Short mmCIF file of C-alpha atoms in Angstrom, two decimals:
data_model
loop_
_atom_site.label_atom_id
_atom_site.label_comp_id
_atom_site.label_asym_id
_atom_site.label_seq_id
_atom_site.Cartn_x
_atom_site.Cartn_y
_atom_site.Cartn_z
CA UNK O 153 200.90 142.95 211.77
CA UNK O 154 197.61 141.84 210.90
CA UNK O 155 194.84 143.11 213.71
CA UNK O 156 192.49 140.06 215.14
CA UNK O 157 188.91 141.24 214.74
CA UNK O 158 186.55 140.55 217.98
CA UNK O 159 184.39 138.85 215.75
CA UNK O 160 186.95 136.01 215.05
CA UNK O 161 187.24 135.06 218.94
CA UNK O 162 184.23 132.75 219.55
CA UNK O 163 183.50 130.04 221.67
CA UNK O 164 182.92 126.53 220.19
CA UNK O 165 180.20 124.45 221.68
CA UNK O 166 180.37 120.52 223.11
CA UNK O 167 183.87 121.28 224.93
CA UNK O 168 186.26 122.29 221.65
CA UNK O 169 188.92 124.25 222.09
CA UNK O 170 188.23 128.11 221.76
CA UNK O 171 189.28 130.13 218.63
CA UNK O 172 192.08 131.81 220.53
CA UNK O 173 194.07 133.38 217.92
CA UNK O 174 198.14 134.46 218.90
CA UNK O 175 198.06 138.17 218.69
CA UNK O 176 197.90 138.57 214.35
CA UNK O 177 197.08 134.92 213.65
CA UNK O 178 199.17 132.32 211.99
CA UNK O 179 201.34 132.47 208.45
CA UNK O 180 201.32 128.04 207.22
CA UNK O 181 204.27 127.37 205.39
CA UNK O 182 204.14 124.85 202.97
CA UNK O 183 207.37 123.92 201.10
CA UNK O 184 206.46 121.73 198.22
CA UNK O 185 208.12 119.84 195.06
CA UNK O 186 204.61 118.83 194.11
CA UNK O 187 204.35 115.11 196.01
CA UNK O 188 200.46 114.66 194.88
CA UNK O 189 200.15 114.51 198.38
CA UNK O 190 200.04 118.32 198.37
CA UNK O 191 196.84 118.02 197.07
CA UNK O 192 195.14 116.16 200.04
CA UNK O 193 196.73 118.15 202.53
CA UNK O 194 194.98 121.32 200.76
CA UNK O 195 191.38 119.78 200.88
CA UNK O 196 191.72 119.33 204.73
CA UNK O 197 193.70 122.06 205.37
CA UNK O 198 190.73 124.61 202.95
CA UNK O 199 187.72 122.50 205.75
CA UNK O 200 189.96 124.52 208.41
CA UNK O 201 190.36 127.25 207.61
CA UNK O 202 186.93 129.04 207.73
CA UNK O 203 185.38 131.22 209.40
CA UNK O 204 187.55 133.79 209.37
CA UNK O 205 190.28 131.89 211.23
CA UNK O 206 193.30 134.35 210.91
CA UNK O 207 195.33 132.34 208.76
CA UNK O 208 197.06 132.95 206.21
CA UNK O 209 199.25 130.25 203.84
CA UNK O 210 202.22 130.17 201.74
CA UNK O 211 203.22 127.64 199.14
CA UNK O 212 206.74 127.69 198.97
CA UNK O 213 207.55 125.82 195.37
CA UNK O 214 210.63 124.76 195.20
CA UNK O 215 210.20 123.11 191.52
CA UNK O 216 208.45 124.20 188.62
CA UNK O 217 205.59 122.15 189.36
CA UNK O 218 201.58 123.51 189.02
CA UNK O 219 200.04 124.25 192.01
CA UNK O 220 195.87 124.09 192.29
CA UNK O 221 194.83 125.76 195.36
CA UNK O 222 191.20 125.48 196.05
CA UNK O 223 189.02 128.39 196.19
CA UNK O 224 188.61 128.02 199.98
CA UNK O 225 191.87 128.79 199.87
CA UNK O 226 192.23 131.67 197.71
CA UNK O 227 191.94 134.73 199.16
CA UNK O 228 194.34 133.28 201.79
CA UNK O 229 197.37 131.90 200.06
CA UNK O 230 200.32 133.19 198.12
CA UNK O 231 202.71 131.09 195.89
CA UNK O 232 205.69 131.72 196.57
CA UNK O 233 209.03 130.46 194.18
CA UNK O 234 211.91 128.99 195.43
CA UNK O 235 215.27 128.47 194.55
CA UNK O 236 215.47 124.88 193.85
CA UNK O 237 217.89 124.84 197.12
CA UNK O 238 215.62 122.51 199.59
CA UNK O 239 213.28 123.00 202.24
CA UNK O 240 215.43 124.50 204.18
CA UNK O 241 215.89 127.66 201.94
CA UNK O 242 212.04 127.26 200.88
CA UNK O 243 210.99 127.64 204.33
CA UNK O 244 213.01 130.81 204.74
CA UNK O 245 211.72 132.02 201.45
CA UNK O 246 208.08 131.25 203.49
CA UNK O 247 208.71 133.00 206.32
CA UNK O 248 210.23 135.74 205.53
CA UNK O 249 207.29 136.78 203.59
CA UNK O 250 205.12 135.81 206.32
CA UNK O 251 202.87 139.11 207.38
CA UNK O 252 201.88 137.31 211.07
CA UNK O 253 203.56 137.20 214.39
CA UNK O 254 203.31 133.14 214.31
CA UNK O 255 204.92 131.09 211.68
CA UNK O 256 203.99 127.03 211.60
CA UNK O 257 206.00 124.56 209.04
CA UNK O 258 204.24 121.99 207.42
CA UNK O 259 205.62 119.43 205.34
CA UNK O 260 203.75 118.44 202.00
CA UNK O 261 202.47 114.96 202.76
CA UNK O 262 201.42 115.34 205.99
CA UNK O 263 197.85 115.17 207.06
CA UNK O 264 195.86 117.53 209.92
CA UNK O 265 193.78 115.43 212.35
CA UNK O 266 190.34 116.96 212.04
CA UNK O 267 190.63 120.41 214.46
CA UNK O 268 194.04 120.98 213.53
CA UNK O 269 193.71 124.35 213.24
CA UNK O 270 191.73 125.17 215.88
CA UNK O 271 194.11 123.44 217.91
CA UNK O 272 196.86 125.49 216.55
CA UNK O 273 195.20 128.28 217.49
CA UNK O 274 195.38 126.97 221.24
CA UNK O 275 199.18 125.58 220.57
CA UNK O 276 200.24 129.53 220.02
CA UNK O 277 198.43 131.15 222.98
CA UNK O 278 201.46 130.75 224.51
CA UNK O 279 203.52 133.43 227.18
CA UNK O 280 206.10 135.40 225.66
CA UNK O 281 209.41 133.07 226.46
CA UNK O 282 207.95 129.94 224.18
CA UNK O 283 209.51 130.84 220.88
CA UNK O 284 208.52 127.30 219.37
CA UNK O 285 205.85 124.56 220.14
CA UNK O 286 206.10 121.05 218.19
CA UNK O 287 203.09 119.20 216.62
CA UNK O 288 202.31 115.65 217.67
CA UNK O 289 202.98 113.47 215.09
CA UNK O 290 200.92 110.35 214.23
CA UNK O 291 202.94 107.70 211.49
CA UNK O 292 200.33 105.00 210.80
CA UNK O 293 201.36 101.62 210.58
CA UNK O 294 200.36 97.90 209.49
CA UNK O 295 198.45 96.30 212.40
CA UNK O 296 198.38 92.96 210.23
CA UNK O 297 202.43 92.29 209.66
CA UNK O 298 205.31 93.63 211.18
CA UNK O 299 206.78 97.09 209.73
CA UNK O 300 208.98 97.01 206.83
CA UNK O 301 212.43 99.10 207.74
CA UNK O 302 211.41 101.98 205.93
CA UNK O 303 207.73 102.06 207.57
CA UNK O 304 209.99 101.66 211.33
CA UNK O 305 212.04 104.46 210.00
CA UNK O 306 209.57 106.89 209.19
CA UNK O 307 208.06 105.44 212.89
CA UNK O 308 210.60 107.40 214.27
CA UNK O 309 209.10 110.83 213.48
CA UNK O 310 206.51 110.73 215.58
CA UNK O 311 209.44 110.88 218.98
CA UNK O 312 211.08 113.46 216.48
CA UNK O 313 212.82 116.91 218.39
CA UNK O 314 211.38 119.84 216.90
CA UNK O 315 211.24 118.74 213.37
CA UNK O 316 209.26 120.98 210.95
CA UNK O 317 206.96 118.34 209.85
CA UNK O 318 204.36 120.19 212.06
CA UNK O 319 206.36 122.56 214.42
CA UNK O 320 205.23 126.72 214.42
CA UNK O 321 207.61 129.18 215.60
CA UNK O 322 207.80 132.75 217.04
CA UNK O 323 208.74 135.20 213.67
CA UNK O 324 210.94 137.05 216.18
CA UNK O 325 212.79 134.06 217.47
CA UNK O 326 213.38 132.66 213.38
CA UNK O 327 214.85 136.22 212.76
CA UNK O 328 216.81 136.07 216.10
CA UNK O 329 218.01 132.86 215.35
CA UNK O 330 218.17 133.93 211.76
CA UNK O 331 216.27 130.76 209.84
CA UNK O 332 217.07 127.45 208.31
CA UNK O 333 220.55 127.38 207.86
CA UNK O 334 220.59 126.64 204.04
CA UNK O 335 224.08 124.70 204.15
CA UNK O 336 221.65 122.04 204.86
CA UNK O 337 219.89 120.84 201.17
CA UNK O 338 218.12 117.82 202.86
CA UNK O 339 215.02 117.63 204.37
CA UNK O 340 217.30 116.53 207.88
CA UNK O 341 219.26 117.87 211.04
CA UNK O 342 218.13 121.22 209.53
CA UNK O 343 215.60 121.68 211.61
CA UNK O 344 217.04 119.92 214.87
CA UNK O 345 220.05 122.35 213.91
CA UNK O 346 217.55 125.42 214.00
CA UNK O 347 215.85 124.17 217.20
CA UNK O 348 219.51 125.34 218.91
CA UNK O 349 219.96 128.33 217.60
CA UNK O 350 216.14 129.79 218.10
CA UNK O 351 216.66 127.89 222.60
CA UNK O 352 220.42 129.72 221.99
CA UNK O 353 218.89 133.26 221.39
CA UNK O 354 216.93 132.22 224.52
CA UNK O 355 213.51 130.90 223.30
CA UNK O 356 211.73 128.47 224.97
CA UNK O 357 210.52 125.11 222.30
CA UNK O 358 207.54 122.75 223.81
CA UNK O 359 205.20 120.52 222.71
CA UNK O 360 201.71 120.95 221.80
CA UNK O 361 198.26 119.30 221.49
CA UNK O 362 197.66 119.54 217.59
CA UNK O 363 198.15 116.38 215.49
CA UNK O 364 198.84 115.22 211.75
CA UNK O 365 199.15 112.26 210.22
CA UNK O 366 202.31 111.07 208.40
CA UNK O 367 201.56 108.24 206.34
CA UNK O 368 204.80 106.15 205.11
CA UNK O 369 205.92 107.37 201.59
CA UNK O 370 205.63 104.42 198.49
CA UNK O 371 210.02 104.09 198.21
CA UNK O 372 211.83 101.11 196.16
CA UNK O 373 213.97 99.04 197.43
CA UNK O 374 217.20 100.90 197.46
CA UNK O 375 215.36 104.07 199.75
CA UNK O 376 217.47 103.43 203.11
CA UNK O 377 221.21 103.42 201.04
CA UNK O 378 219.54 106.49 199.48
CA UNK O 379 219.52 108.46 202.65
CA UNK O 380 222.86 107.78 203.76
CA UNK O 381 223.35 111.46 201.65
CA UNK O 382 222.77 112.38 205.11
CA UNK O 383 226.01 111.64 206.62
CA UNK O 384 227.16 115.06 205.08
CA UNK O 385 224.44 116.71 206.99
CA UNK O 386 226.40 115.19 210.43
CA UNK O 387 230.00 115.77 209.06
CA UNK O 388 228.39 119.32 208.68
CA UNK O 389 227.11 119.55 212.43
CA UNK O 390 230.51 118.42 213.46
CA UNK O 391 232.18 120.58 212.13
CA UNK O 392 229.76 123.10 213.59
CA UNK O 393 229.46 121.68 217.21
CA UNK O 394 232.74 120.12 217.78
CA UNK O 395 232.21 116.17 219.01
CA UNK O 396 229.16 117.13 221.25
CA UNK O 397 227.15 118.55 219.15
CA UNK O 398 224.48 115.07 218.75
CA UNK O 399 223.90 115.84 223.41
CA UNK O 400 223.56 119.67 221.88
CA UNK O 401 221.27 118.86 218.92
CA UNK O 402 219.02 116.04 220.59
CA UNK O 403 220.48 113.99 218.19
CA UNK O 404 220.12 110.07 219.37
CA UNK O 405 223.39 107.98 218.32
CA UNK O 406 223.25 106.50 214.97
CA UNK O 407 225.61 103.25 214.15
CA UNK O 408 228.29 105.49 211.86
CA UNK O 409 230.96 104.48 213.85
CA UNK O 410 230.17 100.86 213.34
CA UNK O 411 229.72 101.82 209.63
CA UNK O 412 233.09 103.10 209.47
CA UNK O 413 235.19 99.78 211.19
CA UNK O 414 233.00 97.68 208.88
CA UNK O 415 234.02 99.66 205.90
CA UNK O 416 237.90 99.73 207.08
CA UNK O 417 237.60 95.97 207.29
CA UNK O 418 236.39 95.52 203.70
CA UNK O 419 238.51 97.37 202.63
CA UNK O 420 241.58 96.39 204.29
CA UNK O 421 240.60 93.23 203.11
CA UNK O 422 240.56 93.66 199.09
CA UNK O 423 243.92 95.44 199.93
CA UNK O 424 245.71 92.94 201.63
CA UNK O 425 243.53 90.45 199.61
CA UNK O 426 245.46 92.35 196.41
CA UNK O 427 249.07 91.94 197.90
CA UNK O 428 248.50 88.54 198.88
CA UNK O 429 248.62 87.68 195.66
CA UNK O 430 250.37 89.72 193.60
CA UNK O 431 253.61 89.15 196.11
CA UNK O 432 256.61 86.89 195.91
CA UNK O 433 257.85 87.11 198.94
CA UNK O 434 257.06 84.51 201.54
CA UNK O 435 256.57 86.37 204.25
CA UNK O 436 254.97 89.58 203.24
CA UNK O 437 252.37 87.46 201.79
CA UNK O 438 251.71 85.71 204.99
CA UNK O 439 251.15 88.56 207.01
CA UNK O 440 249.17 89.93 204.27
CA UNK O 441 247.02 86.51 203.72
CA UNK O 442 246.56 86.96 207.79
CA UNK O 443 245.38 90.17 207.68
CA UNK O 444 242.92 89.85 204.54
CA UNK O 445 241.77 87.03 206.60
CA UNK O 446 241.06 88.66 210.22
CA UNK O 447 239.49 91.82 207.97
CA UNK O 448 237.54 89.84 205.90
CA UNK O 449 236.17 88.28 208.86
CA UNK O 450 235.43 91.28 210.45
CA UNK O 451 233.48 92.80 208.40
CA UNK O 452 231.77 89.68 207.87
CA UNK O 453 230.74 90.02 211.66
CA UNK O 454 230.02 93.43 211.70
CA UNK O 455 227.49 93.70 208.51
CA UNK O 456 225.59 90.29 209.45
CA UNK O 457 225.19 91.81 212.78
CA UNK O 458 223.70 94.78 210.82
CA UNK O 459 221.41 92.69 208.72
CA UNK O 460 220.77 90.83 211.62
CA UNK O 461 219.30 93.88 213.68
CA UNK O 462 217.14 95.36 211.36
CA UNK O 463 215.85 92.07 209.54
CA UNK O 464 214.34 90.81 213.68
CA UNK O 465 211.81 93.36 214.03
CA UNK O 466 210.20 92.94 210.37
CA UNK O 467 208.18 91.16 208.07
CA UNK O 468 209.21 87.77 207.00
CA UNK O 469 208.91 88.02 203.21
CA UNK O 470 211.72 86.30 201.58
CA UNK O 471 211.50 90.12 199.51
CA UNK O 472 212.34 92.45 202.46
CA UNK O 473 215.47 90.16 203.77
CA UNK O 474 216.29 90.08 200.96
CA UNK O 475 216.62 93.74 200.52
CA UNK O 476 217.54 93.90 203.84
CA UNK O 477 221.09 91.91 203.24
CA UNK O 478 221.57 93.73 200.17
CA UNK O 479 221.65 96.75 201.50
CA UNK O 480 223.23 96.50 204.48
CA UNK O 481 226.27 95.43 202.74
CA UNK O 482 226.02 98.91 200.84
CA UNK O 483 225.24 101.46 203.75
CA UNK O 484 227.85 100.84 205.50
CA UNK O 485 230.71 101.56 202.62
CA UNK O 486 227.86 104.61 201.72
CA UNK O 487 227.35 105.79 204.79
CA UNK O 488 231.76 105.98 205.10
CA UNK O 489 231.71 107.79 201.99
CA UNK O 490 228.98 110.47 202.46
CA UNK O 491 230.59 111.59 205.63
CA UNK O 492 234.11 111.93 204.06
CA UNK O 493 232.26 113.59 201.63
CA UNK O 494 230.51 116.45 204.12
CA UNK O 495 233.54 116.72 206.32
CA UNK O 496 235.53 117.88 203.41
CA UNK O 497 233.44 120.39 201.36
CA UNK O 498 232.53 121.62 205.32
CA UNK O 499 236.60 122.41 205.94
CA UNK O 500 236.10 126.16 205.81
CA UNK O 501 233.32 125.73 208.28
CA UNK O 502 233.95 127.95 211.76
CA UNK O 503 232.55 125.57 214.97
CA UNK O 504 229.51 128.06 216.43
CA UNK O 505 230.95 129.49 219.95
CA UNK O 506 229.69 129.42 223.10
CA UNK O 507 228.40 126.03 222.88
CA UNK O 508 228.92 124.90 226.47
CA UNK O 509 226.72 128.20 227.85
CA UNK O 510 223.65 126.55 225.53
CA UNK O 511 220.46 126.82 227.52
CA UNK O 512 218.60 123.52 228.21
CA UNK O 513 215.92 122.47 226.28
CA UNK O 514 212.82 123.66 228.02
CA UNK O 515 215.13 125.71 231.11
CA UNK O 516 214.26 129.68 230.76
CA UNK O 517 217.95 130.48 231.26
CA UNK O 518 219.22 132.86 228.36
CA UNK O 519 222.50 132.00 227.31
CA UNK O 520 225.06 135.21 227.97
CA UNK O 521 226.27 134.23 224.49
CA UNK O 522 225.05 134.18 221.07
CA UNK O 523 225.58 131.17 219.03
CA UNK O 524 227.25 132.49 215.19
CA UNK O 525 228.60 130.11 212.46
CA UNK O 526 230.14 131.09 209.43
CA UNK O 527 227.36 131.54 206.61
CA UNK O 528 228.37 130.54 203.27
CA UNK O 529 226.56 131.02 199.60
#
């Protein structure tokens, strides 16, 4: 553990937060895939990390990309090689190399607000039961129009629970929980799942004062279809935590059940339509035709409701509305496909034990039983 020297603890004029580093300082871990936004993040940290702040910076390259570290950060920075296995695995590489008792995770596309480091050190001056502190996420949205579907999706980060865009944990708490579950290959659900296990290990989590901005990344019109891959991670969580997994992990209820119903109606409409066209029996033809019409109506009603729910809060531009219609047709079957794929892939996963004794978030209760899962390479 690196000692904190007395000259690093000094008052700040003007009513600001003082340097109050947690014993031993903090390691900042940034997993990256080489986004251009990393340069802007490092420039901000170069302005923040100075005056002998008790900080080390660990950049984990999850792809073979060049990382340019500003001169002001080189003395306290290490660039580590990830395995290309996703952000959960990259963060594990980072915190396991950390020298300090606190580990702050930042995504490579956030922009810390001025005074972020000082506020971080203030946040981490927390009593022992606190094992993690969440930063405040700000997503800038346009003021001259209503936000698009993708902008609204990104804005959901502002109310996300324990998301690792800016989340700090005690290294001891990470070790007690076993770190991130590397079966989650995307930046999706792995943070909520870790937070649950940290609380189950007896630690409390709370919200801090530091702030970062999370700009909306530029994406093409099909991004909402690609994000349906996350349903495979939801299926894994259902295997691990049972039917109450959303409640246990504080994950809001989505539309997967409705997506499944819409998909079932669509499949039934196609199958019964084929039967109607091929059968020669009048009775069978009538039954198949009625089934086809009813299921097609159900598919159209469900898809239409879904599209309207996405169009209403968005901008009135024709291109955005056309995108919502097209993707609303594709999302239900893609969500269902990825759920089934994830359910099958996680068929050997063991359910976590002791879920009924989970400590309530923010409580000081320590569960009587440790949570265990099977971890497969």
